[in-house]
mmCIF file of C-alpha atoms in Angstrom:
data_model
loop_
_atom_site.group_PDB
_atom_site.id
_atom_site.type_symbol
_atom_site.label_atom_id
_atom_site.label_comp_id
_atom_site.label_asym_id
_atom_site.label_seq_id
_atom_site.Cartn_x
_atom_site.Cartn_y
_atom_site.Cartn_z
ATOM 1 C CA MET Q 1 36.660 -62.690 38.439
ATOM 2 C CA PHE Q 2 37.859 -59.137 38.941
ATOM 3 C CA THR Q 3 40.817 -59.491 36.565
ATOM 4 C CA SER Q 4 38.454 -60.547 33.764
ATOM 5 C CA TRP Q 5 36.418 -57.348 34.026
ATOM 6 C CA ARG Q 6 36.661 -54.650 31.427
ATOM 7 C CA PRO Q 7 38.796 -51.555 32.274
ATOM 8 C CA ASP Q 8 35.721 -49.423 33.088
ATOM 9 C CA HIS Q 9 34.469 -52.039 35.561
ATOM 10 C CA ARG Q 10 37.881 -52.293 37.230
ATOM 11 C CA LEU Q 11 38.036 -48.494 37.459
ATOM 12 C CA MET Q 12 34.655 -48.443 39.175
ATOM 13 C CA LEU Q 13 35.665 -51.185 41.631
ATOM 14 C CA ASP Q 14 38.984 -49.532 42.506
ATOM 15 C CA GLY Q 15 37.255 -46.160 42.769
ATOM 16 C CA VAL Q 16 34.871 -47.520 45.397
ATOM 17 C CA ALA Q 17 37.819 -49.073 47.280
ATOM 18 C CA ALA Q 18 39.728 -45.762 47.122
ATOM 19 C CA ALA Q 19 36.713 -43.858 48.463
ATOM 20 C CA LEU Q 20 36.403 -46.260 51.388
ATOM 21 C CA VAL Q 21 40.106 -45.969 52.183
ATOM 22 C CA LEU Q 22 39.876 -42.168 51.983
ATOM 23 C CA VAL Q 23 36.887 -42.058 54.339
ATOM 24 C CA LEU Q 24 38.362 -44.528 56.831
ATOM 25 C CA GLY Q 25 41.908 -43.159 56.841
ATOM 26 C CA LEU Q 26 41.231 -39.461 56.609
ATOM 27 C CA GLY Q 27 40.115 -39.187 60.234
ATOM 28 C CA ALA Q 28 43.381 -40.525 61.636
ATOM 29 C CA SER Q 29 45.390 -38.401 59.245
ATOM 30 C CA LEU Q 30 43.494 -35.204 60.079
ATOM 31 C CA SER Q 31 44.024 -35.772 63.775
ATOM 32 C CA ALA Q 32 47.780 -36.045 63.121
ATOM 33 C CA LEU Q 33 47.694 -32.854 61.044
ATOM 34 C CA ARG Q 34 45.911 -30.890 63.766
ATOM 35 C CA GLY Q 35 48.037 -27.976 64.839
ATOM 36 C CA ALA Q 36 50.276 -27.986 61.730
ATOM 37 C CA HIS Q 37 50.934 -24.831 59.771
ATOM 38 C CA ALA Q 38 48.619 -24.055 56.880
ATOM 39 C CA TRP Q 39 50.971 -24.869 54.020
ATOM 40 C CA PRO Q 40 52.221 -28.257 55.411
ATOM 41 C CA TRP Q 41 48.623 -29.100 56.299
ATOM 42 C CA THR Q 42 47.424 -28.242 52.769
ATOM 43 C CA ILE Q 43 50.252 -30.077 50.979
ATOM 44 C CA SER Q 44 49.814 -33.125 53.183
ATOM 45 C CA LEU Q 45 46.086 -33.247 52.570
ATOM 46 C CA VAL Q 46 46.570 -32.874 48.801
ATOM 47 C CA ALA Q 47 49.197 -35.663 48.837
ATOM 48 C CA LEU Q 48 46.918 -37.964 50.826
ATOM 49 C CA VAL Q 49 43.983 -37.358 48.474
ATOM 50 C CA GLY Q 50 46.353 -37.867 45.524
ATOM 51 C CA LEU Q 51 47.416 -41.257 46.906
ATOM 52 C CA ALA Q 52 43.760 -42.257 47.241
ATOM 53 C CA GLY Q 53 43.104 -41.125 43.671
ATOM 54 C CA CYS Q 54 46.067 -43.181 42.440
ATOM 55 C CA LEU Q 55 44.526 -46.183 44.169
ATOM 56 C CA ALA Q 56 41.417 -45.693 42.025
ATOM 57 C CA VAL Q 57 43.337 -45.917 38.724
ATOM 58 C CA ARG Q 58 45.983 -48.436 39.787
ATOM 59 C CA ARG Q 59 44.871 -51.111 37.267
ATOM 60 C CA VAL Q 60 43.852 -49.013 34.277
ATOM 61 C CA ARG Q 61 46.847 -46.619 34.504
ATOM 62 C CA PRO Q 62 49.365 -48.379 36.763
ATOM 63 C CA LEU Q 63 52.483 -46.470 35.683
ATOM 64 C CA VAL Q 64 50.778 -43.081 35.894
ATOM 65 C CA ALA Q 65 49.450 -43.979 39.334
ATOM 66 C CA LEU Q 66 52.910 -45.047 40.535
ATOM 67 C CA ALA Q 67 54.538 -41.887 39.162
ATOM 68 C CA VAL Q 68 51.981 -39.589 40.837
ATOM 69 C CA ALA Q 69 52.186 -41.579 44.076
ATOM 70 C CA SER Q 70 55.990 -41.309 44.032
ATOM 71 C CA ALA Q 71 55.695 -37.530 43.679
ATOM 72 C CA CYS Q 72 53.242 -37.432 46.577
ATOM 73 C CA MET Q 73 55.560 -39.529 48.741
ATOM 74 C CA LEU Q 74 58.514 -37.260 47.915
ATOM 75 C CA ALA Q 75 56.397 -34.260 48.902
ATOM 76 C CA LEU Q 76 55.568 -35.898 52.245
ATOM 77 C CA VAL Q 77 59.245 -36.727 52.812
ATOM 78 C CA ALA Q 78 60.226 -33.085 52.190
ATOM 79 C CA LEU Q 79 57.640 -31.604 54.592
ATOM 80 C CA PRO Q 80 58.660 -30.646 58.121
ATOM 81 C CA ASP Q 81 57.581 -32.744 61.052
ATOM 82 C CA LEU Q 82 54.045 -32.588 62.286
ATOM 83 C CA PRO Q 83 53.237 -31.595 65.867
ATOM 84 C CA GLY Q 84 54.643 -34.382 68.003
ATOM 85 C CA GLY Q 85 57.721 -34.821 65.793
ATOM 86 C CA VAL Q 86 56.126 -37.279 63.333
ATOM 87 C CA PRO Q 87 57.185 -36.965 59.656
ATOM 88 C CA PRO Q 88 54.147 -36.675 57.315
ATOM 89 C CA VAL Q 89 55.467 -39.586 55.284
ATOM 90 C CA LEU Q 90 54.652 -41.913 58.208
ATOM 91 C CA LEU Q 91 50.919 -41.167 58.044
ATOM 92 C CA PRO Q 92 48.690 -44.250 57.459
ATOM 93 C CA PHE Q 93 48.083 -43.271 53.836
ATOM 94 C CA SER Q 94 51.700 -44.145 53.021
ATOM 95 C CA ALA Q 95 50.653 -47.824 53.108
ATOM 96 C CA ILE Q 96 48.946 -47.203 49.743
ATOM 97 C CA TYR Q 97 52.319 -46.929 48.001
ATOM 98 C CA PRO Q 98 53.237 -50.679 48.133
ATOM 99 C CA VAL Q 99 49.832 -51.468 46.617
ATOM 100 C CA LEU Q 100 50.552 -49.120 43.715
ATOM 101 C CA LEU Q 101 54.034 -50.615 43.377
ATOM 102 C CA TYR Q 102 52.464 -54.087 43.139
ATOM 103 C CA SER Q 103 50.016 -52.873 40.477
ATOM 104 C CA ALA Q 104 52.791 -51.382 38.330
ATOM 105 C CA ILE Q 105 54.667 -54.692 38.375
ATOM 106 C CA ALA Q 106 51.589 -56.908 37.954
ATOM 107 C CA TYR Q 107 49.881 -55.013 35.122
ATOM 108 C CA THR Q 108 52.865 -53.843 33.047
ATOM 109 C CA ASP Q 109 56.024 -55.331 31.596
ATOM 110 C CA LEU Q 110 58.213 -53.236 33.871
ATOM 111 C CA SER Q 111 59.753 -54.826 36.934
ATOM 112 C CA LEU Q 112 63.219 -53.516 37.702
ATOM 113 C CA LEU Q 113 62.478 -49.784 37.539
ATOM 114 C CA PRO Q 114 59.538 -49.824 40.021
ATOM 115 C CA VAL Q 115 61.540 -51.974 42.469
ATOM 116 C CA VAL Q 116 64.571 -49.676 42.299
ATOM 117 C CA GLY Q 117 62.304 -46.663 42.783
ATOM 118 C CA GLY Q 118 60.639 -48.343 45.754
ATOM 119 C CA LEU Q 119 63.966 -49.184 47.395
ATOM 120 C CA VAL Q 120 65.228 -45.641 46.870
ATOM 121 C CA GLY Q 121 62.007 -44.308 48.350
ATOM 122 C CA SER Q 122 62.398 -46.640 51.339
ATOM 123 C CA ALA Q 123 65.906 -45.297 51.916
ATOM 124 C CA LEU Q 124 64.580 -41.720 51.820
ATOM 125 C CA VAL Q 125 61.829 -42.555 54.308
ATOM 126 C CA VAL Q 126 64.316 -44.194 56.678
ATOM 127 C CA GLY Q 127 66.710 -41.262 56.320
ATOM 128 C CA ARG Q 128 63.895 -38.824 57.003
ATOM 129 C CA THR Q 129 62.937 -40.786 60.103
ATOM 130 C CA VAL Q 130 66.516 -40.796 61.363
ATOM 131 C CA LEU Q 131 66.548 -37.002 61.070
ATOM 132 C CA SER Q 132 63.364 -36.846 63.133
ATOM 133 C CA PHE Q 133 64.587 -39.295 65.793
ATOM 134 C CA PRO Q 134 68.355 -38.791 66.079
ATOM 135 C CA GLY Q 135 70.101 -41.387 68.188
ATOM 136 C CA ALA Q 136 67.109 -43.744 68.214
ATOM 137 C CA TRP Q 137 68.147 -46.492 65.832
ATOM 138 C CA GLY Q 138 65.473 -48.935 66.931
ATOM 139 C CA PRO Q 139 62.398 -47.386 65.268
ATOM 140 C CA PRO Q 140 64.272 -46.395 62.058
ATOM 141 C CA GLY Q 141 65.757 -49.891 61.804
ATOM 142 C CA VAL Q 142 62.364 -51.513 62.180
ATOM 143 C CA LEU Q 143 60.864 -49.025 59.726
ATOM 144 C CA GLY Q 144 63.638 -49.740 57.195
ATOM 145 C CA ALA Q 145 63.087 -53.481 57.448
ATOM 146 C CA VAL Q 146 59.330 -53.042 57.027
ATOM 147 C CA ALA Q 147 59.816 -50.685 54.060
ATOM 148 C CA VAL Q 148 62.218 -53.013 52.264
ATOM 149 C CA ALA Q 149 60.021 -56.024 53.025
ATOM 150 C CA SER Q 150 56.973 -54.220 51.662
ATOM 151 C CA VAL Q 151 58.796 -53.329 48.420
ATOM 152 C CA LEU Q 152 60.093 -56.865 47.912
ATOM 153 C CA SER Q 153 56.701 -58.358 48.794
ATOM 154 C CA ALA Q 154 55.016 -56.080 46.257
ATOM 155 C CA TRP Q 155 57.573 -57.155 43.649
ATOM 156 C CA ALA Q 156 57.114 -60.868 44.404
ATOM 157 C CA LEU Q 157 53.307 -60.700 44.382
ATOM 158 C CA GLY Q 158 53.290 -58.604 41.202
ATOM 159 C CA ARG Q 159 55.636 -60.992 39.435
ATOM 160 C CA TYR Q 160 53.561 -63.963 40.541
ATOM 161 C CA ARG Q 161 50.376 -62.369 39.283
ATOM 162 C CA ARG Q 162 51.926 -61.439 35.933
ATOM 163 C CA ILE Q 163 53.437 -64.923 35.439
ATOM 164 C CA ARG Q 164 50.139 -66.539 36.359
ATOM 165 C CA VAL Q 165 48.178 -64.356 33.938
ATOM 166 C CA SER Q 166 50.729 -65.042 31.188
ATOM 167 C CA TYR Q 167 50.466 -68.769 31.864
ATOM 168 C CA VAL Q 168 46.670 -68.733 31.740
ATOM 169 C CA ARG Q 169 46.763 -66.635 28.577
ATOM 170 C CA ALA Q 170 49.210 -69.084 27.004
ATOM 171 C CA LEU Q 171 46.880 -71.961 27.900
ATOM 172 C CA GLU Q 172 43.935 -70.116 26.353
ATOM 173 C CA GLU Q 173 45.900 -69.375 23.183
ATOM 174 C CA SER Q 174 47.030 -73.000 23.025
ATOM 175 C CA ALA Q 175 43.432 -74.140 23.416
ATOM 176 C CA GLN Q 176 42.344 -71.731 20.680
ATOM 177 C CA ARG Q 177 45.086 -72.976 18.369
ATOM 178 C CA ALA Q 178 44.113 -76.565 19.122
ATOM 179 C CA GLU Q 179 40.474 -75.753 18.367
ATOM 180 C CA GLN Q 180 41.449 -74.011 15.129
ATOM 181 C CA LEU Q 181 43.633 -76.978 14.183
ATOM 182 C CA ARG Q 182 40.797 -79.382 14.950
ATOM 183 C CA THR Q 183 38.406 -77.281 12.874
ATOM 184 C CA GLU Q 184 40.876 -77.214 9.975
ATOM 185 C CA GLN Q 185 41.377 -80.964 10.259
ATOM 186 C CA VAL Q 186 37.622 -81.523 10.208
ATOM 187 C CA ARG Q 187 37.262 -79.266 7.186
ATOM 188 C CA SER Q 188 40.145 -81.035 5.462
ATOM 189 C CA ALA Q 189 38.624 -84.435 6.240
ATOM 190 C CA ILE Q 190 35.236 -83.314 4.896
ATOM 191 C CA ALA Q 191 36.841 -81.934 1.738
ATOM 192 C CA ALA Q 192 38.833 -85.142 1.259
ATOM 193 C CA GLU Q 193 35.691 -87.226 1.740
ATOM 194 C CA ARG Q 194 33.822 -85.108 -0.788
ATOM 195 C CA ARG Q 195 36.634 -85.517 -3.299
ATOM 196 C CA LEU Q 196 36.654 -89.250 -2.658
ATOM 197 C CA ILE Q 197 32.895 -89.543 -3.164
ATOM 198 C CA ALA Q 198 33.046 -87.417 -6.316
ATOM 199 C CA ARG Q 199 35.925 -89.500 -7.664
ATOM 200 C CA GLU Q 200 34.193 -92.818 -6.968
ATOM 201 C CA ILE Q 201 30.895 -91.688 -8.456
ATOM 202 C CA HIS Q 202 32.696 -90.314 -11.500
ATOM 203 C CA ASP Q 203 34.609 -93.541 -12.036
ATOM 204 C CA VAL Q 204 31.499 -95.709 -11.799
ATOM 205 C CA ALA Q 205 29.083 -93.433 -13.642
ATOM 206 C CA ALA Q 206 31.423 -92.314 -16.411
ATOM 207 C CA HIS Q 207 32.460 -95.848 -17.345
ATOM 208 C CA SER Q 208 28.984 -97.330 -17.154
ATOM 209 C CA LEU Q 209 27.246 -94.496 -18.968
ATOM 210 C CA ALA Q 210 29.841 -94.534 -21.734
ATOM 211 C CA VAL Q 211 29.270 -98.252 -22.339
ATOM 212 C CA VAL Q 212 25.493 -97.996 -22.022
ATOM 213 C CA LEU Q 213 25.249 -95.031 -24.389
ATOM 214 C CA THR Q 214 27.558 -96.652 -26.912
ATOM 215 C CA GLN Q 215 25.565 -99.876 -26.874
ATOM 216 C CA ALA Q 216 22.228 -98.084 -27.055
ATOM 217 C CA ASP Q 217 23.363 -95.837 -29.905
ATOM 218 C CA THR Q 218 24.753 -98.764 -31.908
ATOM 219 C CA ALA Q 219 21.601 -100.798 -31.244
ATOM 220 C CA ARG Q 220 19.483 -97.943 -32.566
ATOM 221 C CA LEU Q 221 21.511 -97.838 -35.796
ATOM 222 C CA VAL Q 222 21.361 -101.588 -36.503
ATOM 223 C CA PHE Q 223 17.891 -102.301 -35.116
ATOM 224 C CA ASP Q 224 16.122 -102.427 -38.503
ATOM 225 C CA ARG Q 225 18.606 -104.596 -40.360
ATOM 226 C CA ASP Q 226 19.894 -106.760 -37.477
ATOM 227 C CA PRO Q 227 17.347 -107.015 -34.639
ATOM 228 C CA GLU Q 228 19.184 -109.856 -32.917
ATOM 229 C CA ARG Q 229 22.400 -107.872 -32.662
ATOM 230 C CA ALA Q 230 20.497 -104.841 -31.447
ATOM 231 C CA ARG Q 231 18.766 -106.958 -28.826
ATOM 232 C CA ALA Q 232 22.129 -108.330 -27.667
ATOM 233 C CA MET Q 233 23.558 -104.815 -27.389
ATOM 234 C CA LEU Q 234 20.576 -103.654 -25.340
ATOM 235 C CA GLY Q 235 21.060 -106.670 -23.096
ATOM 236 C CA THR Q 236 24.692 -105.722 -22.600
ATOM 237 C CA ALA Q 237 23.646 -102.172 -21.786
ATOM 238 C CA LEU Q 238 21.214 -103.479 -19.175
ATOM 239 C CA ASP Q 239 23.852 -105.713 -17.645
ATOM 240 C CA VAL Q 240 26.352 -102.857 -17.422
ATOM 241 C CA GLY Q 241 23.690 -100.582 -15.914
ATOM 242 C CA ARG Q 242 22.738 -103.189 -13.302
ATOM 243 C CA GLU Q 243 26.410 -103.712 -12.428
ATOM 244 C CA ALA Q 244 26.867 -99.969 -12.053
ATOM 245 C CA MET Q 245 23.847 -99.793 -9.758
ATOM 246 C CA ARG Q 246 25.205 -102.673 -7.672
ATOM 247 C CA GLU Q 247 28.607 -101.019 -7.370
ATOM 248 C CA MET Q 248 27.040 -97.660 -6.552
ATOM 249 C CA ARG Q 249 24.903 -99.176 -3.776
ATOM 250 C CA GLY Q 250 27.916 -100.957 -2.338
ATOM 251 C CA MET Q 251 30.009 -97.810 -2.436
ATOM 252 C CA LEU Q 252 27.324 -95.687 -0.754
ATOM 253 C CA GLY Q 253 26.797 -98.365 1.855
ATOM 254 C CA VAL Q 254 30.484 -98.379 2.733
ATOM 255 C CA LEU Q 255 30.529 -94.578 2.870
ATOM 256 C CA ARG Q 256 27.589 -94.576 5.303
ATOM 257 C CA SER Q 257 29.342 -97.065 7.551
ATOM 258 C CA GLY Q 258 32.461 -94.864 7.664
ATOM 259 C CA ASP Q 259 34.854 -97.486 6.283
ATOM 260 C CA ASP Q 260 37.328 -96.946 3.483
ATOM 261 C CA PRO Q 261 35.250 -96.948 0.294
ATOM 262 C CA VAL Q 262 37.517 -99.159 -1.743
ATOM 263 C CA SER Q 263 35.979 -101.729 -4.007
ATOM 264 C CA PRO Q 264 37.340 -105.253 -4.224
ATOM 265 C CA ALA Q 265 38.490 -104.705 -7.767
ATOM 266 C CA ASP Q 266 41.977 -106.021 -8.551
ATOM 267 C CA ASP Q 267 44.067 -106.742 -11.610
ATOM 268 C CA ARG Q 268 42.238 -110.049 -12.166
ATOM 269 C CA ASP Q 269 39.018 -108.055 -12.653
ATOM 270 C CA LEU Q 270 40.645 -106.301 -15.581
ATOM 271 C CA GLY Q 271 39.551 -109.261 -17.712
ATOM 272 C CA SER Q 272 35.869 -108.611 -16.991
ATOM 273 C CA LEU Q 273 36.442 -104.885 -17.454
ATOM 274 C CA VAL Q 274 38.025 -105.491 -20.871
ATOM 275 C CA ALA Q 275 35.152 -107.824 -21.758
ATOM 276 C CA SER Q 276 32.620 -105.106 -20.940
ATOM 277 C CA PHE Q 277 34.425 -102.695 -23.245
ATOM 278 C CA ARG Q 278 34.643 -105.286 -25.997
ATOM 279 C CA SER Q 279 30.913 -105.889 -25.702
ATOM 280 C CA ALA Q 280 30.490 -102.164 -26.357
ATOM 281 C CA GLY Q 281 32.372 -102.602 -29.632
ATOM 282 C CA VAL Q 282 35.744 -101.256 -28.477
ATOM 283 C CA ASP Q 283 38.847 -103.054 -29.690
ATOM 284 C CA VAL Q 284 40.691 -103.541 -26.370
ATOM 285 C CA SER Q 285 43.618 -105.828 -25.699
ATOM 286 C CA LEU Q 286 45.215 -106.683 -22.369
ATOM 287 C CA GLY Q 287 48.835 -107.742 -22.115
ATOM 288 C CA SER Q 288 51.108 -108.547 -19.206
ATOM 289 C CA SER Q 289 54.858 -109.126 -18.924
ATOM 290 C CA GLY Q 290 56.992 -110.223 -16.021
ATOM 291 C CA THR Q 291 56.047 -112.140 -12.908
ATOM 292 C CA ARG Q 292 52.718 -111.124 -11.438
ATOM 293 C CA GLN Q 293 52.757 -110.189 -7.726
ATOM 294 C CA ASP Q 294 50.084 -109.625 -5.125
ATOM 295 C CA LEU Q 295 49.003 -106.026 -4.661
ATOM 296 C CA GLY Q 296 47.548 -104.186 -1.713
ATOM 297 C CA THR Q 297 43.911 -103.125 -1.740
ATOM 298 C CA ALA Q 298 44.660 -99.490 -2.557
ATOM 299 C CA GLU Q 299 47.125 -100.508 -5.286
ATOM 300 C CA ARG Q 300 44.649 -102.931 -6.895
ATOM 301 C CA HIS Q 301 41.945 -100.312 -6.809
ATOM 302 C CA ALA Q 302 44.233 -97.662 -8.341
ATOM 303 C CA VAL Q 303 45.256 -99.964 -11.225
ATOM 304 C CA TYR Q 304 41.639 -100.895 -11.936
ATOM 305 C CA ARG Q 305 40.454 -97.277 -11.950
ATOM 306 C CA VAL Q 306 43.342 -96.047 -14.099
ATOM 307 C CA VAL Q 307 42.572 -98.637 -16.781
ATOM 308 C CA GLN Q 308 38.823 -98.039 -16.523
ATOM 309 C CA GLU Q 309 39.106 -94.273 -16.786
ATOM 310 C CA SER Q 310 41.674 -94.349 -19.609
ATOM 311 C CA VAL Q 311 39.609 -96.631 -21.855
ATOM 312 C CA THR Q 312 36.408 -94.769 -20.969
ATOM 313 C CA ASN Q 313 37.991 -91.469 -22.007
ATOM 314 C CA ALA Q 314 39.080 -92.990 -25.301
ATOM 315 C CA LEU Q 315 35.574 -94.348 -25.859
ATOM 316 C CA LYS Q 316 33.949 -91.003 -25.066
ATOM 317 C CA HIS Q 317 36.280 -88.800 -27.089
ATOM 318 C CA VAL Q 318 37.032 -91.068 -30.054
ATOM 319 C CA GLY Q 319 34.091 -93.458 -30.280
ATOM 320 C CA PRO Q 320 33.598 -97.248 -30.368
ATOM 321 C CA GLN Q 321 35.955 -97.558 -33.322
ATOM 322 C CA VAL Q 322 38.923 -96.711 -31.102
ATOM 323 C CA ARG Q 323 41.568 -99.335 -30.420
ATOM 324 C CA CYS Q 324 43.144 -99.494 -26.967
ATOM 325 C CA ARG Q 325 46.139 -101.425 -25.707
ATOM 326 C CA ILE Q 326 46.562 -102.161 -21.998
ATOM 327 C CA SER Q 327 49.975 -103.260 -20.784
ATOM 328 C CA LEU Q 328 51.044 -104.408 -17.307
ATOM 329 C CA GLU Q 329 54.818 -104.512 -16.902
ATOM 330 C CA TRP Q 330 55.776 -106.413 -13.762
ATOM 331 C CA GLU Q 331 59.246 -105.851 -12.361
ATOM 332 C CA PRO Q 332 60.663 -107.225 -9.109
ATOM 333 C CA ARG Q 333 59.955 -103.978 -7.257
ATOM 334 C CA ARG Q 334 57.801 -101.969 -9.645
ATOM 335 C CA LEU Q 335 54.609 -102.142 -11.694
ATOM 336 C CA THR Q 336 53.985 -100.000 -14.753
ATOM 337 C CA VAL Q 337 50.502 -99.706 -16.262
ATOM 338 C CA THR Q 338 50.264 -98.268 -19.770
ATOM 339 C CA VAL Q 339 47.068 -97.588 -21.740
ATOM 340 C CA THR Q 340 47.403 -96.335 -25.314
ATOM 341 C CA ASP Q 341 44.802 -95.589 -27.973
ATOM 342 C CA ASP Q 342 44.975 -94.834 -31.705
ATOM 343 C CA GLY Q 343 42.758 -91.744 -31.518
ATOM 344 C CA PRO Q 344 43.572 -88.465 -33.238
ATOM 345 C CA GLY Q 345 45.357 -87.135 -30.165
ATOM 346 C CA THR Q 346 45.686 -83.501 -29.225
ATOM 347 C CA ALA Q 347 48.393 -80.895 -28.703
ATOM 348 C CA GLU Q 348 46.659 -79.685 -25.555
ATOM 349 C CA ASP Q 349 48.212 -80.485 -22.171
ATOM 350 C CA LEU Q 350 45.647 -82.898 -20.793
ATOM 351 C CA THR Q 351 47.194 -82.874 -17.344
ATOM 352 C CA GLU Q 352 46.813 -79.110 -17.069
ATOM 353 C CA ARG Q 353 43.256 -79.251 -18.365
ATOM 354 C CA GLY Q 354 42.505 -81.838 -15.677
ATOM 355 C CA GLY Q 355 38.959 -83.165 -15.724
ATOM 356 C CA TYR Q 356 37.618 -85.228 -12.832
ATOM 357 C CA GLY Q 357 38.932 -88.438 -14.366
ATOM 358 C CA LEU Q 358 42.515 -87.280 -14.861
ATOM 359 C CA VAL Q 359 42.600 -85.571 -11.488
ATOM 360 C CA GLY Q 360 41.213 -88.702 -9.844
ATOM 361 C CA MET Q 361 43.804 -90.965 -11.514
ATOM 362 C CA ALA Q 362 46.659 -88.659 -10.543
ATOM 363 C CA GLU Q 363 45.407 -88.457 -6.959
ATOM 364 C CA ARG Q 364 45.089 -92.225 -6.680
ATOM 365 C CA MET Q 365 48.670 -92.652 -7.781
ATOM 366 C CA ARG Q 366 49.876 -90.012 -5.347
ATOM 367 C CA GLN Q 367 48.140 -91.847 -2.521
ATOM 368 C CA ILE Q 368 50.168 -94.993 -3.186
ATOM 369 C CA GLY Q 369 53.393 -93.084 -3.871
ATOM 370 C CA GLY Q 370 53.303 -93.573 -7.643
ATOM 371 C CA GLU Q 371 53.720 -91.438 -10.734
ATOM 372 C CA PHE Q 372 51.130 -90.552 -13.332
ATOM 373 C CA VAL Q 373 51.768 -89.160 -16.815
ATOM 374 C CA VAL Q 374 49.449 -88.434 -19.761
ATOM 375 C CA ARG Q 375 50.939 -87.791 -23.191
ATOM 376 C CA SER Q 376 49.060 -86.948 -26.345
ATOM 377 C CA ALA Q 377 50.068 -85.595 -29.739
ATOM 378 C CA PRO Q 378 48.105 -84.863 -32.933
ATOM 379 C CA GLY Q 379 47.943 -88.011 -35.044
ATOM 380 C CA ALA Q 380 49.747 -90.117 -32.408
ATOM 381 C CA GLY Q 381 46.919 -90.951 -30.020
ATOM 382 C CA THR Q 382 47.033 -90.708 -26.253
ATOM 383 C CA THR Q 383 49.141 -92.629 -23.764
ATOM 384 C CA VAL Q 384 48.376 -92.930 -20.066
ATOM 385 C CA ARG Q 385 51.239 -94.233 -17.933
ATOM 386 C CA ALA Q 386 51.072 -95.018 -14.224
ATOM 387 C CA GLU Q 387 53.839 -96.673 -12.229
ATOM 388 C CA PHE Q 388 54.563 -97.274 -8.573
ATOM 389 C CA GLU Q 389 56.892 -99.159 -6.302
ATOM 390 C CA LEU Q 390 55.735 -102.521 -4.980
ATOM 391 C CA GLY Q 391 55.814 -102.787 -1.202
ATOM 392 C CA GLU Q 392 57.241 -105.661 0.779
ATOM 393 C CA ARG Q 393 55.011 -108.717 0.892
#
């Protein structure tokens, strides 16, 4: 909990801890300083207060705290012995230094330099103690072992804390990346579903409306002189409209259920599709060469929509007088679908212009690993060519 606090909160917490340490430890230190000369007493007191102050900023300014504490410890090492022959560096406040050493390792990227400084400082403290107690190797030896152990313990704990924080941070970043990836995937899925819905609605509505409008317009022109023909055309328009409504309801129903909204249309339905165009007055022919093979659902749907959209475009842009030729070229491992019309054509790049119909046809072919090309030239009509590899059956 404490490590998650903001720097100002950590400063306040460490400041309270430093004040408590100063209050609790100052009494013992002052009793040890009793009887010392004024200047060692003053320097010692300033160094002890400085160590307490470093404890207050150990997490917000760990390197500064360690540097100041090192200077304070050096000052205590350099001072003469206190009354009783005790070096000032052995006062209880010296125990603050390993805590500051731990903080410098735990909260910064430095590790080697603080440890080396701590070991050098331990050697100075032991040497200073040997000078104060010549010939008594027991206490200096114990002190040296404790000093080295405290430095290495501070290093180990600091490294552990830094590795643990880095590990937790890496887990948090990984979780954030996973959440971002999931959000992007959801957005991509929603966009793909919207494109799919738009493409399906366009395919159904564009074809049906083109036939209905053509039939209705022709019926209006011939109504006075040929009522029977006009009535038949209106009947065809109604039939096409009802079929479009049925297909639209089925498509929306599948979309609500979450299944793949692919209609059962296949290449055998091309006959009824051609018949609907012929009833609208369009001269459409359907030809096939090679040995017919079974297609997958997505492949059948793509072929149906390519033919439907190509003839519908010709009907919309040229009129019912257009003539269209549909060709299915079956090869052992490949199917090529070609739709040509005898319209005026255009020099414009239809693929670059890319209406919903052309974009939808190209996307359908990409989904099944096929190729899609539209060519048009003034006076030469328009040719739509789609081909794809046949999978293993």
